[in-house]
Amino acid sequence: MKPGARGTAKRSSYNTFVTIICFSVGLLGGYLILGSPRTADHIEAINADSRLGHGSHGSVKKVWGTRRELLTPKKASSGISSSSSTMGHGSIGGSLGDSVRGSLQGALGLKAPANGAANGGVPKEMAAALKQQQSDTSEQRVMTAKEDAAKEMAAALKQQQSDKSESAALTSKATEGKDKEALMKGVFPDANTWPITPVKEKMPGNTIHTLFTSNGSPYQNIQARIMVGTYHMVRKMPGGERLVALTRILHRTAPDEVMDEIPTFLAKPLQPECDKWCWFPVADRANAVQQWINAAEKDPSMVKAPWLLLLETDYVWVRPVPDPGDAYDRAVPGWSFGFDYIAPAIPIIIQLLKERCPDCDPKNVPNSGPAPVLARFSDFKAATPIWEELSLWIETHEEAKKMLGWVREMYAWDIGVAANKLNIRNLGPPASPLISQPPHDRSLGNASMYHYTWGTIYKKPGVEKEIWMFDKRTYTAYEHQLKLPPIPMPPNWTEDLTLQDGLKVTKELHDTVVDMLSHMNQAIAQLPDLTEKVKKQKEAEAAAAAAAAAAAGTKTT
């Protein structure tokens, strides 16, 4: 081998290797420099997406729906302004793309393309990486967009449901309010905070203004004159100074015969026929009291005391009502009387209570009535609307009238008291400071008045005819209301006396009856005879009517 031949072979192999390497690099460089049509499309898609997706606030953002759409992007809609297509140049996406391309070309020793040159200078691997990155980014954007859309839809549905729920709630509340208002008519949760009286000036807290109702018939006028007579008698006793006023609430179309003798408030009657005669004049009582309440609120001077004592005509005063306490102290209760013939537990009363006051306990319904009741003006104002409404309702429902009988409007009052949770203490005999009812009650007990609702008939065994009787229903004559005859007293007591129901007349009961009638006769003896006075009034009224008729006849002729 010639010297130097070995070096020549080596150089030849080396040259061949270099040639192969250069050829490969050339191929690779050409491929990287020229790229492929798809790579160019990808780069354009990236740039387009960058321009659309990273504009300033207020630009329209292109959302790619699928990878296929990413690979073949469509032109932006006409709704995008021309400025939107150039916003991406200063965006993060554009800067990132230029930086990546420059860095990659520098690493390969390639010259970066001039500004505005095609993106074909990006190597295949980088293009593929960018493609995958953009594809993943777009897919992520699609998922984010879907999630955002779903969230927006959920929020919209939630808001819509909320609006519907709120609207339904408001409608439900309004309906519930109307239903509750209809059911709770006459129920005043704040009644115990109302002013005690409409009178602004404070009156002595233990004084009493007595009220009673009447239709002005002879039957009730006879009783009223006796009751008022005994009232004036007890006012002269110790404690009588608390009885500061008395007012008759007359439900009648015109003044009656005792109008000048008894202080009277004239109310318009619901039953005008009761001026002469009607089956149940008491049906007008609640409405008449409501008229007085309304009038007193307009003219507070009508109210003379903080305590009001509502009575009926068939009462007999024996002594002043005990000191009730300070009416301005709301902790001090009023008083009512427990009648053993009033049964609030009967089904019809429980049902009526539930309709008027669903939250009320039937056990809290008193077995009383509107008289006798000692209560504040505010108490009467609260209880009377239900008393009035139910009284009218009962009168228009025959079944209710049959079930409740002659004491039906008393139940209406009791529901009014219970529904408004009034502070009125209900006591029966002998503890009650209000009334005793002989012969049912055998003594006065703690009471201040007698109530002669029951007739008293004395009989003896073996004798068919009664020995003696007193019954208010026998005193109905017109002339008796003008000049009251004395009431016959019972015979002396004997052990064999019985009542109409066969019960023994005890000495205690006999003395009680005698005491009641004695007070009545004492009052009767002091009452004036109104016969001549009323006769003159009637003659004057007849003359005035005749003169008016004559004058009217003259004008017509």
Coordinates of N, CA, C and O in Angstrom, one line a residue, residues 215-218 251-254 269 271-278:
N215 N -135.8 47.4 73.2 CA -136.5 47.7 72.0 C -137.7 48.6 72.2 O -138.5 49.0 71.3
G216 N -137.9 49.0 73.5 CA -138.9 50.0 73.8 C -140.3 49.5 73.9 O -141.3 50.2 73.9
S217 N -140.5 48.1 73.9 CA -141.8 47.6 74.1 C -142.3 47.7 75.5 O -141.5 47.9 76.4
P218 N -143.6 47.7 75.8 CA -144.1 47.7 77.1 C -143.4 46.7 78.0 O -143.1 46.9 79.2
H251 N -133.0 50.3 70.3 CA -133.1 49.9 68.9 C -134.5 50.0 68.5 O -135.3 49.0 68.6
R252 N -134.9 51.1 68.0 CA -136.3 51.4 67.7 C -136.4 52.5 66.6 O -135.5 53.3 66.5
T253 N -137.4 52.5 65.8 CA -137.5 53.5 64.8 C -137.9 54.9 65.3 O -137.6 55.9 64.6
A254 N -138.4 55.0 66.5 CA -138.9 56.3 67.0 C -138.7 56.3 68.5 O -138.7 55.2 69.2
P269 N -133.1 50.2 64.2 CA -133.3 48.7 64.4 C -133.1 48.0 63.1 O -133.4 48.5 62.0
Q271 N -134.9 45.2 62.8 CA -136.3 44.7 62.7 C -137.2 45.8 63.1 O -137.7 45.9 64.3
P272 N -137.6 46.7 62.2 CA -138.6 47.8 62.6 C -139.9 47.3 63.1 O -140.5 47.9 63.9
E273 N -140.3 46.0 62.7 CA -141.5 45.5 63.2 C -141.5 45.2 64.7 O -142.6 45.1 65.3
C274 N -140.3 45.2 65.3 CA -140.2 45.0 66.7 C -140.7 46.2 67.5 O -140.9 46.1 68.7
D275 N -141.0 47.3 66.9 CA -141.6 48.4 67.6 C -142.9 48.0 68.1 O -143.3 48.5 69.2
K276 N -143.6 47.2 67.4 CA -144.9 46.7 67.9 C -144.8 45.3 68.5 O -145.2 45.1 69.6
W277 N -144.3 44.4 67.7 CA -144.1 43.0 68.2 C -143.3 42.2 67.2 O -143.4 42.4 66.0
C278 N -142.4 41.4 67.7 CA -141.6 40.4 66.9 C -141.2 39.3 67.8 O -141.2 39.3 69.0

